Amino acid sequence: MPIPRSEYLSSVWKDGIFAGRVAFVTGGAGSICSAQTRALVALGANAAIIGRNVEKTERVAADIATARPGAKVIGIGGCDVRDPQALVDAAKRCAEELGGIDFVIAGAAGNFVAPISGLSSNAFRTVMEIDVMGTYNTVKATVPYLVESAKRNPNPSADGLTGGRILAVSAAFHYTGTPMQAHVMAAKASVDNIMVSVALEYGPLGVTANVVTPGGIEGTEGMERLASSKVTAKQLGRSIPSGRMGTIRDIADATVYLFSDAGNYVNGDILVVDGAAWRSNGSTVGLDAGMKYPDYLLEGKFSPHVKSGRKDKPKL
């Protein structure tokens, strides 16, 4: 049964604005990227979502396709963004089966709560490889198709249809600094600047490259890994200037804007969608209620109530 459109797309967008476009999305089976893809599909696009887990990727692709009658959404599982050839092959399949690539979302990422003292070199490297190399490999595999799409879709176009656009999904931790996120701050700073480089080098060829930076998005796996399960969304929302946590619709709407005719002149930009949370520098990553900076660091603790692959109680 299709997800109600109001959950992932606001009412301001006109149907068909992405008619005939094709989106290529890494991390497309995740909660944020699947919402971004679903919004594009609802507005006329077809899509290929890329992921490592074959069953999950194919299942989510089939679910996204329910957003619009006649939509084509293929799930390309078994694809690791750290493998350049795997992405080249995935992009080729997408173009062959769907007719090209007009939009790209580089959304594959990894995160968890860990202080430097508890962060191994291998764990740091893994996040860097997924986020940074994964983004770079995605650019390399898809940019030839984006250049061709930009040729077909002059900016601005007479009919309002767009193409040749790429965005990466980032995070705001490195904008002000966040404890226990050294790995992600390093990775996302790199991701931001990869997109700047794409804008500078491929902008003259008609390609636009931007970044969407979500804040804490309620109900996502990312928040399970970063926020204590003992702290409610309402409590977290109190620390955000806008007074609430974000929703997947907030990020999907931002994506539609950047890919649409309305975003024609936005290039090399970072669009932070977090209710001004990064401006307040009130990070609650990995903390229970009552834990205050720097006390929890000095005490050698952070919340044991965050999702982790480790079975032992986390300590600094």
Coordinates of C-alpha atoms in Angstrom, one line a residue:
M1 CA 0.0 0.0 0.0
P2 CA 1.5 3.4 -1.0
I3 CA 2.8 5.7 1.8
P4 CA 0.6 8.8 2.1
R5 CA 2.2 11.5 0.0
S6 CA 2.0 14.0 2.8
E7 CA 4.5 12.0 4.8
Y8 CA 7.4 12.6 2.3
L9 CA 6.3 15.5 0.1
S10 CA 4.7 18.8 0.8
S11 CA 1.7 20.0 -1.3
V12 CA 3.5 22.9 -3.1
W13 CA 5.1 20.8 -5.8
K14 CA 3.5 20.4 -9.2
D15 CA 3.0 16.8 -10.5
G16 CA 5.2 15.9 -13.5
I17 CA 8.0 18.3 -12.8
F18 CA 10.5 15.4 -13.1
A19 CA 8.7 13.6 -16.0
G20 CA 11.1 11.4 -17.9
R21 CA 14.0 12.1 -15.5
V22 CA 16.1 9.3 -14.0
A23 CA 17.6 9.3 -10.5
F24 CA 20.6 7.3 -9.4
V25 CA 20.7 7.1 -5.5
T26 CA 23.4 5.4 -3.4
G27 CA 22.1 4.5 0.1
G28 CA 18.7 4.6 -1.5
A29 CA 17.2 1.9 0.8
G30 CA 17.9 4.1 3.9
S31 CA 15.2 6.0 5.6
I32 CA 16.3 9.5 4.3
C33 CA 17.5 8.6 0.8
S34 CA 14.4 6.4 0.2
A35 CA 12.2 9.4 1.0
Q36 CA 14.2 11.6 -1.3
T37 CA 13.8 9.0 -4.0
R38 CA 10.1 8.5 -3.3
A39 CA 9.5 12.3 -3.7
L40 CA 11.3 12.4 -7.1
V41 CA 9.4 9.3 -8.3
A42 CA 6.0 10.8 -7.1
L43 CA 6.8 13.9 -9.2
G44 CA 7.5 11.9 -12.4
A45 CA 11.0 10.4 -12.2
N46 CA 12.1 6.8 -12.5
A47 CA 15.0 5.7 -10.3
A48 CA 17.7 3.2 -9.4
I49 CA 18.6 2.8 -5.8
I50 CA 22.0 1.3 -4.9
G51 CA 22.8 -0.7 -1.8
R52 CA 24.8 -3.6 -0.4
N53 CA 21.9 -5.7 0.9
V54 CA 20.3 -7.3 -2.1
E55 CA 17.0 -8.3 -0.5
K56 CA 16.5 -4.9 1.3
T57 CA 17.4 -2.9 -1.8
E58 CA 15.0 -4.7 -4.1
R59 CA 12.2 -4.6 -1.5
V60 CA 12.6 -0.9 -0.9
A61 CA 12.7 -0.2 -4.7
A62 CA 9.4 -2.0 -5.2
D63 CA 7.9 0.0 -2.4
I64 CA 9.1 3.3 -3.8
A65 CA 7.6 2.4 -7.1
T66 CA 4.1 2.6 -5.5
A67 CA 4.5 6.4 -5.3
R68 CA 3.3 6.8 -8.8
P69 CA 1.4 4.5 -11.2
G70 CA 3.7 3.3 -13.9
A71 CA 6.9 4.3 -12.1
K72 CA 10.0 2.2 -12.8
V73 CA 12.3 1.8 -9.8
I74 CA 15.1 -0.8 -9.9
G75 CA 17.0 -2.0 -6.8
I76 CA 20.7 -2.7 -7.5
G77 CA 21.8 -4.6 -4.5
G78 CA 25.2 -6.2 -3.8
C79 CA 26.9 -2.9 -4.7
D80 CA 29.5 -1.5 -2.3
V81 CA 30.2 2.2 -2.9
R82 CA 33.8 1.6 -1.9
D83 CA 34.2 -0.5 -5.1
P84 CA 34.6 1.9 -8.1
Q85 CA 33.9 -0.7 -10.7
A86 CA 30.7 -1.8 -8.9
L87 CA 29.4 1.7 -9.2
V88 CA 30.4 2.0 -12.8
D89 CA 28.5 -1.2 -13.5
A90 CA 25.5 0.1 -11.6
A91 CA 25.4 3.4 -13.4
K92 CA 25.7 1.6 -16.7
R93 CA 22.8 -0.7 -15.8
C94 CA 20.7 2.3 -14.7
A95 CA 21.3 4.1 -17.9
E96 CA 20.6 1.0 -20.1
E97 CA 17.4 0.1 -18.3
L98 CA 16.0 3.5 -17.6
G99 CA 17.4 5.6 -20.4
G100 CA 20.1 7.7 -18.8
I101 CA 20.9 9.4 -15.5
D102 CA 19.7 13.0 -14.8
F103 CA 19.9 13.2 -11.0
V104 CA 22.3 11.7 -8.6
I105 CA 22.1 11.5 -4.8
A106 CA 25.3 10.3 -3.0
G107 CA 23.7 9.2 0.2
A108 CA 25.6 6.1 1.4
A109 CA 27.1 6.7 4.8
G110 CA 28.1 5.2 8.1
N111 CA 28.0 6.6 11.6
F112 CA 28.1 5.7 15.3
V113 CA 29.0 7.3 18.6
A114 CA 32.7 6.9 19.6
P115 CA 35.3 9.0 21.3
I116 CA 38.8 9.1 19.8
S117 CA 40.0 6.9 22.6
G118 CA 37.5 4.3 21.7
L119 CA 37.8 4.7 17.9
S120 CA 40.1 2.3 16.1
S121 CA 42.0 3.2 13.0
N122 CA 40.0 0.6 11.2
A123 CA 36.7 2.1 12.3
F124 CA 37.8 5.6 11.3
R125 CA 39.0 4.3 7.9
T126 CA 35.7 2.5 7.3
V127 CA 33.7 5.7 7.7
M128 CA 36.1 7.6 5.5
E129 CA 35.9 4.9 2.8
I130 CA 32.1 4.7 2.8
D131 CA 31.4 8.4 3.0
V132 CA 34.4 10.0 1.2
M133 CA 35.5 7.3 -1.3
G134 CA 31.9 6.3 -1.8
T135 CA 30.9 9.8 -2.7
Y136 CA 34.0 10.3 -5.0
N137 CA 33.3 6.9 -6.6
T138 CA 29.7 7.9 -7.2
V139 CA 30.8 11.1 -8.9
K140 CA 33.3 9.4 -11.1
A141 CA 30.8 6.7 -12.2
T142 CA 27.9 9.1 -12.9
V143 CA 29.3 12.4 -14.0
P144 CA 29.6 11.4 -17.7
Y145 CA 25.8 10.7 -17.7
L146 CA 25.2 14.0 -15.9
V147 CA 27.1 16.0 -18.5
E148 CA 25.0 14.4 -21.2
S149 CA 21.8 15.1 -19.3
A150 CA 22.9 18.7 -18.9
K151 CA 23.3 19.0 -22.7
R152 CA 19.8 17.7 -23.1
N153 CA 18.4 20.0 -20.5
P154 CA 19.7 23.6 -20.8
N155 CA 19.7 25.6 -17.6
P156 CA 17.1 27.2 -17.6
S157 CA 15.1 25.2 -20.0
A158 CA 12.0 26.3 -21.9
D159 CA 9.8 23.6 -20.5
G160 CA 11.0 23.7 -16.9
L161 CA 12.4 20.2 -17.0
T162 CA 15.9 19.8 -15.5
G163 CA 18.9 17.4 -15.6
G164 CA 22.6 17.2 -14.9
R165 CA 22.2 17.6 -11.1
I166 CA 24.0 15.9 -8.2
L167 CA 23.8 16.3 -4.5
A168 CA 25.5 14.6 -1.5
V169 CA 23.9 14.0 1.9
S170 CA 26.1 15.5 4.6
A171 CA 26.0 16.2 8.3
A172 CA 26.5 19.4 10.4
F173 CA 28.9 18.0 13.1
H174 CA 32.0 19.6 11.6
Y175 CA 30.5 23.1 11.2
T176 CA 30.9 23.8 14.9
G177 CA 32.5 20.7 16.2
T178 CA 30.9 17.7 18.0
P179 CA 32.4 15.4 20.6
M180 CA 32.5 11.7 19.7
Q181 CA 32.1 12.4 16.0
A182 CA 35.8 12.8 14.8
H183 CA 35.3 10.2 12.1
V184 CA 32.1 11.8 10.7
M185 CA 33.4 15.3 11.0
A186 CA 36.4 14.4 8.9
A187 CA 34.4 12.4 6.4
K188 CA 31.6 15.0 5.9
A189 CA 34.0 17.9 5.6
S190 CA 35.5 16.0 2.7
V191 CA 32.1 15.2 1.2
D192 CA 31.1 18.9 1.2
N193 CA 34.3 19.8 -0.6
I194 CA 34.0 17.1 -3.2
M195 CA 30.7 18.7 -4.2
V196 CA 32.4 22.1 -4.3
S197 CA 35.0 20.7 -6.7
V198 CA 32.3 19.1 -8.9
A199 CA 30.5 22.5 -9.1
L200 CA 33.6 24.3 -10.1
E201 CA 34.8 21.8 -12.6
Y202 CA 31.5 20.7 -14.2
G203 CA 29.5 23.8 -13.7
P204 CA 30.8 25.1 -17.1
L205 CA 29.3 21.9 -18.6
G206 CA 25.9 22.6 -17.1
V207 CA 26.1 20.3 -14.1
T208 CA 25.0 21.6 -10.7
A209 CA 26.4 20.0 -7.5
N210 CA 25.2 20.8 -4.0
V211 CA 24.9 19.4 -0.5
V212 CA 21.9 18.7 1.7
T213 CA 22.7 18.6 5.4
P214 CA 20.0 17.0 7.5
G215 CA 19.8 17.7 11.2
G216 CA 18.4 15.1 13.6
I217 CA 15.6 13.4 11.6
E218 CA 13.0 11.6 13.7
G219 CA 12.4 7.9 13.2
T220 CA 15.5 7.2 11.2
E221 CA 18.2 4.6 11.8
G222 CA 20.7 7.4 11.9
M223 CA 19.0 8.8 15.1
E224 CA 19.0 5.3 16.6
R225 CA 22.8 5.3 16.3
L226 CA 23.2 8.9 17.6
A227 CA 20.5 9.6 20.1
S228 CA 19.8 7.7 23.4
S229 CA 16.6 5.7 23.3
K230 CA 15.9 7.1 26.8
V231 CA 15.6 10.6 25.4
T232 CA 12.3 11.4 23.5
A233 CA 12.0 13.2 20.3
K234 CA 10.1 15.9 22.2
Q235 CA 13.0 16.3 24.6
L236 CA 15.5 16.5 21.7
G237 CA 13.3 19.0 20.0
R238 CA 13.6 21.4 22.9
S239 CA 17.3 22.0 22.1
I240 CA 16.5 22.9 18.5
P241 CA 15.7 26.6 17.7
S242 CA 12.7 25.5 15.5
G243 CA 11.4 23.6 18.5
R244 CA 11.2 20.1 16.9
M245 CA 13.2 17.4 15.2
G246 CA 13.2 17.1 11.5
T247 CA 11.2 14.8 9.3
I248 CA 12.1 12.9 6.2
R249 CA 9.7 15.2 4.3
D250 CA 11.9 18.2 5.2
I251 CA 14.9 16.6 3.5
A252 CA 12.8 15.3 0.5
D253 CA 11.4 18.8 -0.1
A254 CA 14.9 20.3 0.0
T255 CA 16.0 17.7 -2.6
V256 CA 13.1 18.5 -4.8
Y257 CA 13.9 22.2 -4.6
L258 CA 17.6 21.7 -5.7
F259 CA 16.7 19.4 -8.5
S260 CA 13.7 21.4 -9.8
D261 CA 13.4 24.5 -12.0
A262 CA 13.4 26.6 -8.8
G263 CA 17.0 25.6 -8.0
N264 CA 18.5 26.4 -11.4
Y265 CA 21.1 28.9 -10.1
V266 CA 22.0 27.1 -6.9
N267 CA 25.4 25.5 -7.4
G268 CA 28.3 24.6 -5.0
D269 CA 26.1 25.3 -2.1
I270 CA 25.4 23.6 1.3
L271 CA 21.7 23.6 2.3
V272 CA 21.5 22.9 6.0
V273 CA 18.0 21.6 6.9
D274 CA 18.1 21.3 10.7
G275 CA 15.9 24.0 12.2
A276 CA 19.0 26.0 13.1
A277 CA 20.3 23.3 15.4
W278 CA 23.9 23.8 14.2
R279 CA 23.7 27.4 15.0
S280 CA 22.9 26.7 18.7
N281 CA 25.9 24.3 19.1
G282 CA 23.8 22.3 21.6
S283 CA 24.7 18.8 20.5
T284 CA 23.2 15.9 22.3
V285 CA 24.8 13.2 20.3
G286 CA 25.2 10.0 22.4
L287 CA 23.8 11.5 25.6
D288 CA 21.1 10.7 28.1
A289 CA 19.1 13.3 29.8
G290 CA 21.2 15.0 32.5
M291 CA 24.5 14.4 30.8
K292 CA 26.3 17.7 30.4
Y293 CA 29.5 18.7 28.5
P294 CA 32.3 18.3 29.6
D295 CA 31.2 16.3 32.6
Y296 CA 30.4 13.1 30.7
L297 CA 33.8 13.3 29.0
L298 CA 35.6 13.7 32.3
E299 CA 33.6 10.9 33.8
G300 CA 34.4 8.6 30.8
K301 CA 30.8 7.9 29.9
F302 CA 28.3 8.3 27.1
S303 CA 24.8 6.8 26.7
P304 CA 24.6 3.0 26.6
H305 CA 21.2 3.4 24.9
V306 CA 22.4 4.1 21.3
K307 CA 22.3 1.5 18.6
S308 CA 25.7 -0.2 18.1
G309 CA 27.2 -3.3 16.8
R310 CA 29.1 -3.7 20.0
K311 CA 27.8 -5.8 22.8
D312 CA 29.8 -4.2 25.6
K313 CA 28.8 -1.1 27.4
P314 CA 30.4 1.9 25.7
K315 CA 33.0 3.9 27.6
L316 CA 35.4 6.7 26.8

